[in-house]
Amino acid sequence: MTRATYEPTGEECWINMDYVIDAYPLGNKMRLYTIDRERGSYLVNREAFEFEQAFANQLKF
């Protein structure tokens, strides 16, 4: 889980990175979209996103 901001409302939340399907750089943040088509995008600190990606890559067999 990673701390994020739900972009449409500006509300702070946690996002499960397992459900992220698209990620786009946006300055020092990343704009993330999840498998839930009903929801808008999330903003995550770019360093946190890269850390999560590196961690996930270590878990792959």
mmCIF file with all atom_site columns, C-alpha atoms in Angstrom, residues 10-45:
data_model
loop_
_atom_site.group_PDB
_atom_site.id
_atom_site.type_symbol
_atom_site.label_atom_id
_atom_site.label_alt_id
_atom_site.label_comp_id
_atom_site.label_asym_id
_atom_site.label_entity_id
_atom_site.label_seq_id
_atom_site.pdbx_PDB_ins_code
_atom_site.Cartn_x
_atom_site.Cartn_y
_atom_site.Cartn_z
_atom_site.occupancy
_atom_site.B_iso_or_equiv
_atom_site.pdbx_formal_charge
_atom_site.auth_seq_id
_atom_site.auth_comp_id
_atom_site.auth_asym_id
_atom_site.auth_atom_id
_atom_site.pdbx_PDB_model_num
ATOM 1  C CA . GLY A 1 10 ? -7.775  15.971 -3.354  1.00 0.00 ? 10 GLY A CA 1
ATOM 2  C CA . GLU A 1 11 ? -8.483  13.459 -0.566  1.00 0.00 ? 11 GLU A CA 1
ATOM 3  C CA . GLU A 1 12 ? -5.535  11.596 0.981   1.00 0.00 ? 12 GLU A CA 1
ATOM 4  C CA . CYS A 1 13 ? -5.812  7.805  0.794   1.00 0.00 ? 13 CYS A CA 1
ATOM 5  C CA . TRP A 1 14 ? -3.888  4.566  0.427   1.00 0.00 ? 14 TRP A CA 1
ATOM 6  C CA . ILE A 1 15 ? -3.641  2.750  -2.902  1.00 0.00 ? 15 ILE A CA 1
ATOM 7  C CA . ASN A 1 16 ? -2.950  -0.927 -3.454  1.00 0.00 ? 16 ASN A CA 1
ATOM 8  C CA . MET A 1 17 ? -0.268  -0.957 -6.140  1.00 0.00 ? 17 MET A CA 1
ATOM 9  C CA . ASP A 1 18 ? -1.407  -4.425 -7.278  1.00 0.00 ? 18 ASP A CA 1
ATOM 10 C CA . TYR A 1 19 ? -4.425  -2.761 -8.928  1.00 0.00 ? 19 TYR A CA 1
ATOM 11 C CA . VAL A 1 20 ? -2.530  -0.068 -10.866 1.00 0.00 ? 20 VAL A CA 1
ATOM 12 C CA . ILE A 1 21 ? -2.788  -0.567 -14.629 1.00 0.00 ? 21 ILE A CA 1
ATOM 13 C CA . ASP A 1 22 ? -1.376  2.728  -15.982 1.00 0.00 ? 22 ASP A CA 1
ATOM 14 C CA . ALA A 1 23 ? 1.190   5.172  -14.627 1.00 0.00 ? 23 ALA A CA 1
ATOM 15 C CA . TYR A 1 24 ? 2.248   8.496  -16.130 1.00 0.00 ? 24 TYR A CA 1
ATOM 16 C CA . PRO A 1 25 ? 4.986   10.843 -14.908 1.00 0.00 ? 25 PRO A CA 1
ATOM 17 C CA . LEU A 1 26 ? 3.811   14.263 -13.774 1.00 0.00 ? 26 LEU A CA 1
ATOM 18 C CA . GLY A 1 27 ? 6.787   16.241 -12.450 1.00 0.00 ? 27 GLY A CA 1
ATOM 19 C CA . ASN A 1 28 ? 7.845   14.756 -9.095  1.00 0.00 ? 28 ASN A CA 1
ATOM 20 C CA . LYS A 1 29 ? 4.592   12.744 -8.937  1.00 0.00 ? 29 LYS A CA 1
ATOM 21 C CA . MET A 1 30 ? 3.068   9.873  -10.860 1.00 0.00 ? 30 MET A CA 1
ATOM 22 C CA . ARG A 1 31 ? -0.546  9.835  -12.062 1.00 0.00 ? 31 ARG A CA 1
ATOM 23 C CA . LEU A 1 32 ? -1.926  6.329  -11.559 1.00 0.00 ? 32 LEU A CA 1
ATOM 24 C CA . TYR A 1 33 ? -5.047  4.645  -12.888 1.00 0.00 ? 33 TYR A CA 1
ATOM 25 C CA . THR A 1 34 ? -6.456  1.460  -11.386 1.00 0.00 ? 34 THR A CA 1
ATOM 26 C CA . ILE A 1 35 ? -8.583  -1.378 -12.728 1.00 0.00 ? 35 ILE A CA 1
ATOM 27 C CA . ASP A 1 36 ? -11.677 0.377  -11.334 1.00 0.00 ? 36 ASP A CA 1
ATOM 28 C CA . ARG A 1 37 ? -12.951 2.320  -14.368 1.00 0.00 ? 37 ARG A CA 1
ATOM 29 C CA . GLU A 1 38 ? -15.485 4.180  -12.218 1.00 0.00 ? 38 GLU A CA 1
ATOM 30 C CA . ARG A 1 39 ? -12.722 5.996  -10.325 1.00 0.00 ? 39 ARG A CA 1
ATOM 31 C CA . GLY A 1 40 ? -10.476 8.864  -11.361 1.00 0.00 ? 40 GLY A CA 1
ATOM 32 C CA . SER A 1 41 ? -6.706  9.025  -11.123 1.00 0.00 ? 41 SER A CA 1
ATOM 33 C CA . TYR A 1 42 ? -4.427  9.030  -8.091  1.00 0.00 ? 42 TYR A CA 1
ATOM 34 C CA . LEU A 1 43 ? -1.274  11.047 -7.495  1.00 0.00 ? 43 LEU A CA 1
ATOM 35 C CA . VAL A 1 44 ? 1.678   9.363  -5.816  1.00 0.00 ? 44 VAL A CA 1
ATOM 36 C CA . ASN A 1 45 ? 5.122   10.673 -4.961  1.00 0.00 ? 45 ASN A CA 1
#
